[in-house]
Short mmCIF file of C-alpha atoms in Angstrom, two decimals:
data_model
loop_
_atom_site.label_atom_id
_atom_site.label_comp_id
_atom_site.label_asym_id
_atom_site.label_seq_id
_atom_site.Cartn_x
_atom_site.Cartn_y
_atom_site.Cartn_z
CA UNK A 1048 1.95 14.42 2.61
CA UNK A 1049 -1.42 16.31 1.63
CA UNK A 1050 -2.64 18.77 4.18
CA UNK A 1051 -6.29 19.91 4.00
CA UNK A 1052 -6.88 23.94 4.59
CA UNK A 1053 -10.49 23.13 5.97
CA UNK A 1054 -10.08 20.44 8.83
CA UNK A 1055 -13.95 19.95 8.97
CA UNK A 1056 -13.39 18.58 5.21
CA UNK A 1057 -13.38 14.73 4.78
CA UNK A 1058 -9.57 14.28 3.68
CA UNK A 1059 -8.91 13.05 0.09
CA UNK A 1060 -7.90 9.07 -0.10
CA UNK A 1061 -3.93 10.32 -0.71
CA UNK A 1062 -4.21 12.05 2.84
CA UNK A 1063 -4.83 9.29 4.64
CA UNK A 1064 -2.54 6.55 3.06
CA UNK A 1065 0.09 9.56 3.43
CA UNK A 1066 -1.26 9.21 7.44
CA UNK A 1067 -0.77 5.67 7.61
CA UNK A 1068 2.71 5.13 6.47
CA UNK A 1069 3.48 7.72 8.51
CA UNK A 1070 2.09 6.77 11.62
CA UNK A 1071 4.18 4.77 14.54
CA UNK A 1072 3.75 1.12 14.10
CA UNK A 1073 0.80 -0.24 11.38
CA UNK A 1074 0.09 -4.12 10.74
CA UNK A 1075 -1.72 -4.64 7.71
CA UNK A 1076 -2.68 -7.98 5.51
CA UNK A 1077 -2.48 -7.84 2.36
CA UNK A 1078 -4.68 -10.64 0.58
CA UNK A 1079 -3.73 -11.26 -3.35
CA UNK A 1080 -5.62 -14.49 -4.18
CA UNK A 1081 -5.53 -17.58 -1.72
CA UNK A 1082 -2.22 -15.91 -0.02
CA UNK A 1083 -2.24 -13.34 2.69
CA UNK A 1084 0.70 -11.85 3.10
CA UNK A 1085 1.86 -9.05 6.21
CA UNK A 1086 2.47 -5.67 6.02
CA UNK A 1087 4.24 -3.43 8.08
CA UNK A 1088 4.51 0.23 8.16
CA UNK A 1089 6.15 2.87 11.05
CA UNK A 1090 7.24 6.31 10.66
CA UNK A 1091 7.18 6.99 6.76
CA UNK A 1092 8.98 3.19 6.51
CA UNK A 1093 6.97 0.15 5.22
CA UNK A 1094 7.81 -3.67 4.48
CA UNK A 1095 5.94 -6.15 2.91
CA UNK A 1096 6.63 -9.87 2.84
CA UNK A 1097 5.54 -11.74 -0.11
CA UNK A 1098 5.13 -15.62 0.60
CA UNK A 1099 4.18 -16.48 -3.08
CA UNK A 1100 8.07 -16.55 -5.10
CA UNK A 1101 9.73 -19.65 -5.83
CA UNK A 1102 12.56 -18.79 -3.45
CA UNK A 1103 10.53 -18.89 -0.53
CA UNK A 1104 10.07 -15.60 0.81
CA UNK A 1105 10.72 -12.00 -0.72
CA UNK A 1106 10.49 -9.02 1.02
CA UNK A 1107 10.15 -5.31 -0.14
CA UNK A 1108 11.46 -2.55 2.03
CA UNK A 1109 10.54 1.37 1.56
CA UNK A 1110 13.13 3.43 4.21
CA UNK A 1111 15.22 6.55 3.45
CA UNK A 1112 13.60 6.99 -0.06
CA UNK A 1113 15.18 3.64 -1.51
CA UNK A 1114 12.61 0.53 -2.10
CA UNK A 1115 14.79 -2.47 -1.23
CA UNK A 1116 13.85 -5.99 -2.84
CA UNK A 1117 15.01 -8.48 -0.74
CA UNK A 1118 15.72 -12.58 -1.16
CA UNK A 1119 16.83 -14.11 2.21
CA UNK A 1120 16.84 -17.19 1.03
CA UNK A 1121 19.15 -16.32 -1.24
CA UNK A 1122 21.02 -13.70 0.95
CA UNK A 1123 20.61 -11.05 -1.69
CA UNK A 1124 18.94 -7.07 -2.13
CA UNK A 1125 18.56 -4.92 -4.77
CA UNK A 1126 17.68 -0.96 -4.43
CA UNK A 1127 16.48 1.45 -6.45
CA UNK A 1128 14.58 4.99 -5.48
CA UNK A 1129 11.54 4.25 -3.99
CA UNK A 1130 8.73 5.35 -6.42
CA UNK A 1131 7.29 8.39 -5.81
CA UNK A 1132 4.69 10.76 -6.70
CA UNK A 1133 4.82 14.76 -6.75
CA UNK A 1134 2.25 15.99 -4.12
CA UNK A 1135 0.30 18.86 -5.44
CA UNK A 1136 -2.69 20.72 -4.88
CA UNK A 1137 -2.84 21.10 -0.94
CA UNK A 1138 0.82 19.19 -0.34
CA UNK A 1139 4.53 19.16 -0.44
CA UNK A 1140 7.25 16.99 -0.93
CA UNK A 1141 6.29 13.60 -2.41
CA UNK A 1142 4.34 10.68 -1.64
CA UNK A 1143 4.85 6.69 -2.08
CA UNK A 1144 3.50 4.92 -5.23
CA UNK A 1145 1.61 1.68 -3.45
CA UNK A 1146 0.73 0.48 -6.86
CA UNK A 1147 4.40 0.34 -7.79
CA UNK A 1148 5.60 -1.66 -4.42
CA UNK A 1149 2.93 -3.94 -4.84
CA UNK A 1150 2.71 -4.37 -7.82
CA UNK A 1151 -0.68 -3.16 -8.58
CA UNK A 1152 -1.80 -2.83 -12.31
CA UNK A 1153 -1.95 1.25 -12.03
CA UNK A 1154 -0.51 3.97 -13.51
CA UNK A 1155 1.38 6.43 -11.55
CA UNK A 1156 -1.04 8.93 -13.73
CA UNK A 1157 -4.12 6.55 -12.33
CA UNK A 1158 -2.60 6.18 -8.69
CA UNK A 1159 -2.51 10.05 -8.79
CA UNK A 1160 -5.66 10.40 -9.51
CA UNK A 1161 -6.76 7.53 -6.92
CA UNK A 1162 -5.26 9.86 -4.37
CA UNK A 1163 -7.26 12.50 -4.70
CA UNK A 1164 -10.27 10.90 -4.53
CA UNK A 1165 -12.88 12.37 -1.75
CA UNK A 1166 -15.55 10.16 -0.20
CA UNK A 1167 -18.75 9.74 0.50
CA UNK A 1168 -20.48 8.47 3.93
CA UNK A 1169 -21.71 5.24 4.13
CA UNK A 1170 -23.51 3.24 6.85
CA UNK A 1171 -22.08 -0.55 6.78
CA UNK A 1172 -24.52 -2.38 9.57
CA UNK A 1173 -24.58 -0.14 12.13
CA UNK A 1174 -21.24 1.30 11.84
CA UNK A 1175 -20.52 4.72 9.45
CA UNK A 1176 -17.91 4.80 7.02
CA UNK A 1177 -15.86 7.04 4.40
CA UNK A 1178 -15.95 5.33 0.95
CA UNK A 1179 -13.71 6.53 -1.86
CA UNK A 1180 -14.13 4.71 -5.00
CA UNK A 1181 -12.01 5.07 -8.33
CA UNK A 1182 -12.31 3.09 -11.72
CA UNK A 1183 -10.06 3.11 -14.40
CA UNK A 1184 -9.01 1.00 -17.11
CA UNK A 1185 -5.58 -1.41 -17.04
CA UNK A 1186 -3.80 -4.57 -18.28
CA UNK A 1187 -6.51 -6.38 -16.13
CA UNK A 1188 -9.31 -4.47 -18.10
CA UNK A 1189 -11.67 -2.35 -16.29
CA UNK A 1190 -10.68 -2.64 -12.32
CA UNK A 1191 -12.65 -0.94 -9.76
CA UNK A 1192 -10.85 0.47 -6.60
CA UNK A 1193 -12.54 0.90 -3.04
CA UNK A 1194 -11.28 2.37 0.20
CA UNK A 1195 -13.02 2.40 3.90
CA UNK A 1196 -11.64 5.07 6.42
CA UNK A 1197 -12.93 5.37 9.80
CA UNK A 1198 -14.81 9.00 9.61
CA UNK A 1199 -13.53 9.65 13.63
CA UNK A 1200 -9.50 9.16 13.32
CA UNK A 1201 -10.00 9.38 9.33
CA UNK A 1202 -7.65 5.91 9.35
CA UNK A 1203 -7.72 3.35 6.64
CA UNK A 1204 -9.61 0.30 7.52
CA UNK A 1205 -9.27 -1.46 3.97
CA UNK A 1206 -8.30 -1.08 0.22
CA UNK A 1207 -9.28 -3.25 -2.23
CA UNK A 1208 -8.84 -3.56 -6.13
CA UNK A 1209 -10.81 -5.77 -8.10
CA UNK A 1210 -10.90 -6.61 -11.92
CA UNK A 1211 -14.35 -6.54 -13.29
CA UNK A 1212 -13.51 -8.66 -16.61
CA UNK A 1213 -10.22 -10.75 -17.07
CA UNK A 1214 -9.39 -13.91 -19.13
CA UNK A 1215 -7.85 -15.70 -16.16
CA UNK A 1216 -9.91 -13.29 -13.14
CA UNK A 1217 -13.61 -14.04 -12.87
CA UNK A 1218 -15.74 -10.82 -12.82
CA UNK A 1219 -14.47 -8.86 -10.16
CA UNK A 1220 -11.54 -10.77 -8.73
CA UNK A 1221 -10.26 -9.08 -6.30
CA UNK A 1222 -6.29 -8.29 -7.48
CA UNK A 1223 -5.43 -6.96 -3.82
CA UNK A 1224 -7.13 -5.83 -0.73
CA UNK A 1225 -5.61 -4.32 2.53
CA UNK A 1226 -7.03 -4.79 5.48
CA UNK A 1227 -5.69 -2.37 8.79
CA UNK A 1228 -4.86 -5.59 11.55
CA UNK A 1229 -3.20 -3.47 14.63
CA UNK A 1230 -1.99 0.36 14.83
CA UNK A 1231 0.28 1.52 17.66
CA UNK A 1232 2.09 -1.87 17.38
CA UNK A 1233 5.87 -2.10 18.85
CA UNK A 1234 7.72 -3.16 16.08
CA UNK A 1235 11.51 -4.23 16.13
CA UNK A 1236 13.63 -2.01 13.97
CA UNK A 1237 15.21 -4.65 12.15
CA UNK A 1238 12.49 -4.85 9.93
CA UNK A 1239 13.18 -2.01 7.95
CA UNK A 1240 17.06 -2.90 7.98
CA UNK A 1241 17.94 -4.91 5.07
CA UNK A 1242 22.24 -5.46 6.13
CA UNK A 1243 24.90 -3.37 7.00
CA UNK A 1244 26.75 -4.11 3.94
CA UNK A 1245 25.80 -5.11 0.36
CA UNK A 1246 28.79 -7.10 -1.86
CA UNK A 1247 29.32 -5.90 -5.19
CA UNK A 1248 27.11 -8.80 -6.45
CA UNK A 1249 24.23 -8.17 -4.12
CA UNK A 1250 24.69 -10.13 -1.00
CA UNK A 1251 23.67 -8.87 2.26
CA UNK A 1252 26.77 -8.40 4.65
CA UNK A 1253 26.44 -8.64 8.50
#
């Protein structure tokens, strides 16, 4: 994950989404049209169960570096590495491509450069806020991207992408936002645990 060398500095946008799959037990929505779907994330593991396939429901699950597609409907997974992106400039390792696992219409050049973004201070009401803001250009044409972070624990409170002209997505349609529900939550482990066994065509053993 990015570490910053000056801890008075606001962190960059990468920093905290690198905090917040990494923390212990996060419960996020994440709203893509009229469906809201749930998020989960603990301890460098996340899951995220899509309601909107025709088999009912899907879930995707990031643990031990593998992103695991999952139909349990249809009692079948598929795996591949879990995409992600060379930390540099301030960080080690790697970090996870959230466009990728949800399907977001970035780049992993433009969801790079999303994470280092830096923000600026906002007041919203009466309550301050950290905005980072990125724009770039994608198969949705121009889409703007905008992040809130609580300036005191420097935690995501939302993400949101919106297209600002699209055939089929009015002027700035919002694509995805993610909204921070509960942090600190008690999760049961066997929601990052897809089976114990896989068959050699895909189904999830017991």
């Amino acid at each position: 994950p990015d570490t910053l060398d000056d801890p008075l500095l606001p962190p960059t946008l990468g920093s905290v989404l690198d905090q917040l799959v990494d923390a212990d037990g996060v419960e996020l929505t994440l709203v893509r049209a009229d469906v809201s779907d749930p998020v989960f994330t603990s301890n460098g593991r996340l899951r995220w169960d899509r309601t909107d396939v025709a088999s009912g429901v899907e879930s995707k699950i990031v643990t031990d570096d593998v992103l695991w597609t999952v139909d349990w409907d249809g009692n079948r997974a598929a795996s591949r590495p879990a995409p992600a992106l060379e930390v540099a400039d301030g960080g080690s390792g790697s970090a996870l491509n959230w466009a990728d696992v949800f399907d977001w219409p970035l780049t992993s050049n433009q969801w790079s450069e999303l994470r280092s973004s830096e923000p600026v201070q906002i007041m919203r009401g009466q309550v301050a806020s950290l905005q980072y803001s990125y724009r770039c250009e994608t198969r949705y044409g121009w889409v703007k991207v905008e992040a809130n972070v609580d300036p005191g624990s420097q935690f995501l409170r939302s993400l949101e992408l919106k297209a600002e002209q699209h055939a089929t997505l009015p002027g700035f349609a919002t694509i995805g936002r993610l909204e921070v529900r509960t942090r600190n939550a008690a999760f049961n482990e066997d929601l990052f645990i897809v089976g114990d066994t896989l068959t050699a065509d895909g189904r999830i053993g017991k």
